[in-house]
Coordinates of C-alpha atoms in Angstrom, one line a residue:
N1 CA 73.5 32.8 71.3
H2 CA 71.7 29.3 71.2
S3 CA 68.5 31.1 70.3
S4 CA 67.3 29.8 66.9
A5 CA 64.7 32.9 66.6
T6 CA 66.7 36.0 65.2
E7 CA 63.7 38.5 65.5
F8 CA 60.4 38.2 67.5
C9 CA 56.7 39.2 66.4
L10 CA 55.1 41.3 69.2
L11 CA 51.3 40.6 69.0
G12 CA 50.5 43.5 71.2
F13 CA 46.8 44.2 71.5
H14 CA 44.2 42.2 69.8
G15 CA 41.4 44.0 67.8
S16 CA 40.4 46.6 64.8
Q17 CA 43.1 49.2 63.4
K18 CA 40.4 51.7 65.0
L19 CA 40.4 50.2 68.3
H20 CA 44.4 50.5 68.0
H21 CA 43.8 54.1 67.2
I22 CA 41.8 55.2 70.4
L23 CA 44.6 53.0 72.4
F24 CA 47.6 54.9 70.7
T25 CA 45.4 58.6 71.9
I26 CA 45.2 57.1 75.3
F27 CA 48.4 55.7 75.6
F28 CA 50.6 58.6 74.2
F29 CA 48.5 60.9 76.6
F30 CA 49.8 59.2 79.8
Y31 CA 53.0 58.7 78.2
S32 CA 53.6 62.7 77.1
V33 CA 51.8 63.8 80.8
T34 CA 54.6 61.2 82.5
V35 CA 57.4 62.3 81.1
M36 CA 56.3 66.3 81.4
G37 CA 55.4 65.3 84.8
N38 CA 58.7 64.0 86.2
L39 CA 60.7 66.5 84.3
V40 CA 59.0 69.3 85.8
I41 CA 59.4 67.4 89.2
I42 CA 63.6 67.5 88.5
M43 CA 63.8 70.9 87.0
I44 CA 61.8 72.1 90.2
V45 CA 63.9 70.2 92.5
C46 CA 66.9 71.3 90.7
V47 CA 66.0 75.2 90.7
D48 CA 64.0 75.6 94.1
K49 CA 67.0 75.7 96.8
H50 CA 64.5 75.0 99.5
L51 CA 63.6 71.8 98.1
H52 CA 67.9 70.7 97.8
S53 CA 67.7 68.1 101.1
P54 CA 68.2 64.4 100.6
M55 CA 64.2 63.7 99.8
Y56 CA 64.1 65.5 97.1
F57 CA 67.5 64.4 95.8
F58 CA 65.8 61.0 96.3
L59 CA 63.0 62.2 94.2
I60 CA 64.8 63.0 91.4
H61 CA 66.3 59.8 90.8
L62 CA 62.8 58.0 91.5
S63 CA 61.6 60.5 88.8
V64 CA 64.1 59.6 86.3
L65 CA 63.9 56.2 87.0
E66 CA 59.9 56.5 86.2
T67 CA 60.6 58.0 83.3
L68 CA 62.8 55.6 82.1
T69 CA 60.1 52.7 83.0
T70 CA 57.4 53.9 81.0
T71 CA 60.3 54.8 77.9
I72 CA 61.6 51.6 77.8
V73 CA 58.1 50.0 77.1
V74 CA 55.3 52.6 75.7
P75 CA 57.2 54.1 72.5
V76 CA 57.6 50.3 71.3
M77 CA 53.4 49.7 71.9
L78 CA 52.8 53.1 70.3
W79 CA 54.8 52.3 67.2
G80 CA 52.8 48.7 67.6
L81 CA 49.5 50.2 67.5
L82 CA 50.2 52.2 64.5
Q83 CA 51.4 49.7 62.5
P84 CA 48.6 47.6 60.5
G85 CA 50.8 44.6 60.1
I86 CA 52.6 42.4 63.1
Q87 CA 55.3 44.1 65.0
T88 CA 58.4 42.9 64.7
I89 CA 61.7 43.5 67.1
S90 CA 65.3 42.3 66.6
L91 CA 66.8 39.4 69.3
A92 CA 69.3 42.1 69.8
A93 CA 66.7 44.9 70.7
C94 CA 64.6 42.2 73.3
V95 CA 67.5 41.5 75.0
A96 CA 68.3 45.4 75.6
Q97 CA 64.4 46.0 76.0
L98 CA 64.1 43.7 78.6
F99 CA 67.3 43.8 80.7
L100 CA 66.7 47.9 81.2
Y101 CA 63.2 47.0 81.9
L102 CA 64.0 44.4 84.7
A103 CA 67.3 46.4 85.8
V104 CA 65.4 49.9 85.9
G105 CA 62.4 48.0 88.4
T106 CA 65.2 46.7 90.6
T107 CA 66.9 49.8 91.0
E108 CA 63.7 51.5 91.8
F109 CA 63.1 49.4 94.7
A110 CA 66.0 49.7 96.2
L111 CA 65.5 52.9 96.1
L112 CA 62.2 52.9 97.9
G113 CA 63.8 51.2 100.5
A114 CA 66.5 53.2 101.1
M115 CA 63.3 56.4 100.7
A116 CA 61.5 54.8 103.6
V117 CA 64.7 54.9 105.9
D118 CA 65.6 58.4 104.9
R119 CA 61.5 58.9 106.1
Y120 CA 62.6 57.3 109.2
V121 CA 65.4 59.1 110.1
A122 CA 63.7 62.2 109.4
V123 CA 60.7 61.6 111.6
C124 CA 62.4 59.7 114.7
N125 CA 65.5 61.1 114.7
P126 CA 65.3 65.0 113.3
L127 CA 67.8 66.5 115.1
R128 CA 70.6 64.2 113.7
Y129 CA 68.7 64.4 110.3
N130 CA 71.1 66.5 108.4
I131 CA 74.3 65.0 109.8
I132 CA 73.0 61.2 109.2
M133 CA 71.9 61.7 105.8
N134 CA 74.5 64.0 104.3
S135 CA 75.2 64.7 100.6
R136 CA 78.2 62.0 100.4
T137 CA 75.7 59.4 102.1
C138 CA 72.7 60.3 100.0
T139 CA 75.3 59.9 96.6
W140 CA 76.9 56.8 98.3
V141 CA 73.0 55.3 98.8
V142 CA 71.5 56.5 95.1
S143 CA 75.0 54.8 93.9
A144 CA 74.4 51.5 95.4
C145 CA 70.5 51.2 94.2
W146 CA 71.9 52.0 90.2
V147 CA 74.9 49.5 90.7
F148 CA 72.6 46.6 92.4
G149 CA 69.6 47.2 90.0
F150 CA 72.2 46.9 86.8
L151 CA 74.5 44.5 88.0
S152 CA 71.5 41.9 89.7
E153 CA 69.8 41.4 86.0
I154 CA 72.8 40.7 84.1
W155 CA 72.5 36.9 85.0
P156 CA 68.8 36.4 84.4
V157 CA 68.6 38.1 81.2
Y158 CA 71.9 36.0 80.2
T159 CA 70.2 33.2 81.2
T160 CA 66.7 33.8 79.7
F161 CA 68.6 34.0 76.4
Q162 CA 70.3 31.2 76.3
F163 CA 67.4 28.7 76.1
T164 CA 66.5 27.7 72.5
F165 CA 63.0 29.4 71.3
C166 CA 62.2 26.6 68.6
K167 CA 58.1 26.7 69.2
S168 CA 57.7 30.1 67.7
N169 CA 58.8 33.8 67.3
V170 CA 55.4 35.2 68.2
L171 CA 55.2 36.6 71.6
D172 CA 51.8 37.6 73.0
H173 CA 52.7 41.0 74.4
F174 CA 53.5 44.2 73.3
F175 CA 56.9 44.2 74.5
C176 CA 59.6 41.5 75.4
D177 CA 58.1 40.0 78.7
R178 CA 60.6 37.3 80.1
G179 CA 57.3 35.3 81.4
Q180 CA 56.6 35.0 77.2
L181 CA 59.8 34.2 76.1
L182 CA 59.9 31.3 78.2
K183 CA 56.8 30.0 76.9
L184 CA 58.1 30.0 73.8
S185 CA 61.4 28.0 74.6
C186 CA 61.4 24.1 73.9
D187 CA 64.4 23.8 76.6
D188 CA 63.1 22.6 80.3
T189 CA 62.6 25.8 82.0
V190 CA 61.0 25.0 85.4
F191 CA 64.0 25.3 87.4
T192 CA 65.3 28.8 86.1
E193 CA 61.7 29.9 86.5
F194 CA 62.1 28.6 90.4
I195 CA 65.6 30.7 90.2
F196 CA 63.8 33.9 88.8
F197 CA 60.9 33.6 91.6
L198 CA 63.5 33.4 94.4
M199 CA 65.8 36.4 93.1
A200 CA 62.1 38.2 93.1
I201 CA 61.2 37.6 96.4
F202 CA 64.9 38.9 97.7
I203 CA 64.6 41.9 95.4
I204 CA 61.1 43.0 96.2
V205 CA 60.3 41.5 99.7
G206 CA 64.2 42.5 100.0
S207 CA 63.4 45.8 100.0
L208 CA 60.1 45.9 101.6
I209 CA 61.5 45.0 104.6
P210 CA 63.3 48.3 105.5
T211 CA 60.0 50.0 104.2
I212 CA 57.8 47.8 106.9
V213 CA 60.1 48.5 109.5
S214 CA 60.9 52.0 108.8
Y215 CA 57.2 52.9 108.9
T216 CA 56.5 50.6 112.0
Y217 CA 59.1 52.9 114.0
I218 CA 57.2 56.1 112.4
I219 CA 54.2 55.3 112.9
S220 CA 55.0 54.5 116.6
T221 CA 56.8 58.0 117.1
I222 CA 53.8 60.1 115.8
L223 CA 51.3 58.3 117.7
K224 CA 53.4 60.0 120.8
I225 CA 53.1 63.2 119.6
P226 CA 50.6 65.1 121.6
S227 CA 49.3 67.8 118.9
A228 CA 47.4 67.2 115.9
S229 CA 49.4 69.7 114.2
G230 CA 52.2 67.7 114.9
W231 CA 50.6 64.7 113.6
R232 CA 49.4 65.9 110.3
K233 CA 53.2 67.7 109.9
A234 CA 54.9 64.0 110.1
F235 CA 52.4 62.6 108.1
S236 CA 52.5 65.0 105.4
T237 CA 56.2 64.1 105.1
C238 CA 55.8 60.2 104.6
A239 CA 52.3 60.3 102.5
S240 CA 53.6 60.6 99.2
H241 CA 56.2 57.9 99.6
F242 CA 53.7 55.9 101.7
T243 CA 51.2 55.7 98.4
F244 CA 53.5 55.2 95.9
V245 CA 55.0 52.1 97.9
V246 CA 51.3 50.8 98.2
I247 CA 51.1 51.0 94.4
G248 CA 54.5 50.1 93.4
Y249 CA 54.7 46.9 95.1
G250 CA 51.1 45.9 94.9
T251 CA 51.4 45.8 91.3
C252 CA 55.0 44.0 90.9
F253 CA 53.4 41.6 93.5
F254 CA 50.5 40.2 91.3
L255 CA 53.4 40.1 88.4
Y256 CA 56.6 38.4 90.1
M257 CA 56.1 37.0 93.0
K258 CA 54.6 33.6 91.3
P259 CA 57.0 30.5 91.0
K260 CA 55.2 30.2 87.6
Q261 CA 57.0 33.2 85.2
T262 CA 54.6 32.2 82.0
Q263 CA 51.6 33.3 83.2
A264 CA 48.4 34.1 81.2
A265 CA 49.3 36.7 78.2
E266 CA 46.3 38.9 78.9
Y267 CA 47.2 39.0 82.8
S268 CA 50.4 39.5 82.2
K269 CA 49.6 42.5 79.8
I270 CA 47.4 44.0 82.5
V271 CA 49.9 44.4 85.1
S272 CA 52.6 45.3 82.8
L273 CA 50.6 48.5 81.6
L274 CA 50.2 49.4 85.4
I275 CA 53.7 49.2 85.8
S276 CA 55.0 50.7 82.9
V277 CA 52.1 53.1 82.4
V278 CA 49.9 53.8 85.3
T279 CA 52.2 53.8 88.0
P280 CA 54.8 56.4 86.1
F281 CA 51.6 58.6 85.4
L282 CA 50.7 59.1 88.6
N283 CA 54.3 59.4 90.4
P284 CA 54.3 63.4 89.4
F285 CA 50.4 63.9 90.9
I286 CA 51.3 61.7 93.9
F287 CA 54.4 63.8 94.7
T288 CA 53.0 67.2 93.9
L289 CA 49.4 67.1 95.2
R290 CA 50.6 65.2 98.4
N291 CA 53.5 67.7 99.1
D292 CA 53.1 71.0 100.0
K293 CA 56.5 72.3 99.5
V294 CA 56.6 70.9 95.9
K295 CA 53.0 72.8 95.5
E296 CA 54.5 75.9 96.7
A297 CA 57.9 75.5 94.4
L298 CA 56.1 74.8 91.9
G299 CA 53.6 77.8 92.6
N300 CA 56.2 80.2 93.0
E301 CA 58.1 79.1 89.5
V302 CA 54.5 79.6 87.8
K303 CA 54.5 83.2 88.9
R304 CA 58.2 83.8 88.1
C305 CA 57.5 82.5 84.6
C306 CA 54.0 84.3 84.8
Q307 CA 56.0 87.6 85.5
L308 CA 59.4 87.3 82.9
L309 CA 56.4 86.9 80.0
K310 CA 55.0 90.2 81.3
D311 CA 58.2 91.8 81.3

């Protein structure tokens, strides 16, 4: 390791201690709801036999990824908000946090692309859906997403920490953000930042292409359905995933799809909050309030729990 820094100082959020306590309360609420909400989704899908289908198998993994995304960042941020002084993080912890954050994010993009193809098969080829999207295929697809996500981020993270951080060890962020790390380097990072940009294009656009193609065919198929009830049924199977895709890709386009990775700290913090706090927080609501089967399963489990308590 050629880095001159053995630890980094995280400036986090500026402001008084009172403001920090308010932010702690807000973010702790968001984090608690996110973890509980995604765990509820995972438990419902596992328990309810009616939800044992490819769509909900993918949803379990999406919920796991969303929980991991927020858990990698938020606890460190909350601890920093409680500390009166500057928060420090070791070099090893910084490497681990950055790697896990990028790896989980890449895995999620790959999974969203796979989920779009799943919705395409369900709407455009319903008679062969169970044959094409069998358990073996789903397991292979999900495994490929996880392996690709983690392997693809080894080199970028390794390269990031090969630079010499001699300007300072103070990161103007609430976690080990790559853009802010590159700002501290005394080396020329322009070429490396361009490579990171190309990799971001490959990962984000590469997973977006099957999503766009799938939804083009889905919309074309739905428009051919003569009845309004058929329209609603077809749209309902895709609404949750489509909503999540718009939110997820929208925020990441603003953060990573830039040739210059070292954007302004405040801008980076806001977009990072959207990715690590807001989007995972919305996930349980998107996939429960907009999904009749999940709502029905949730209602059944609540009734069952109430019945057990009465007995």
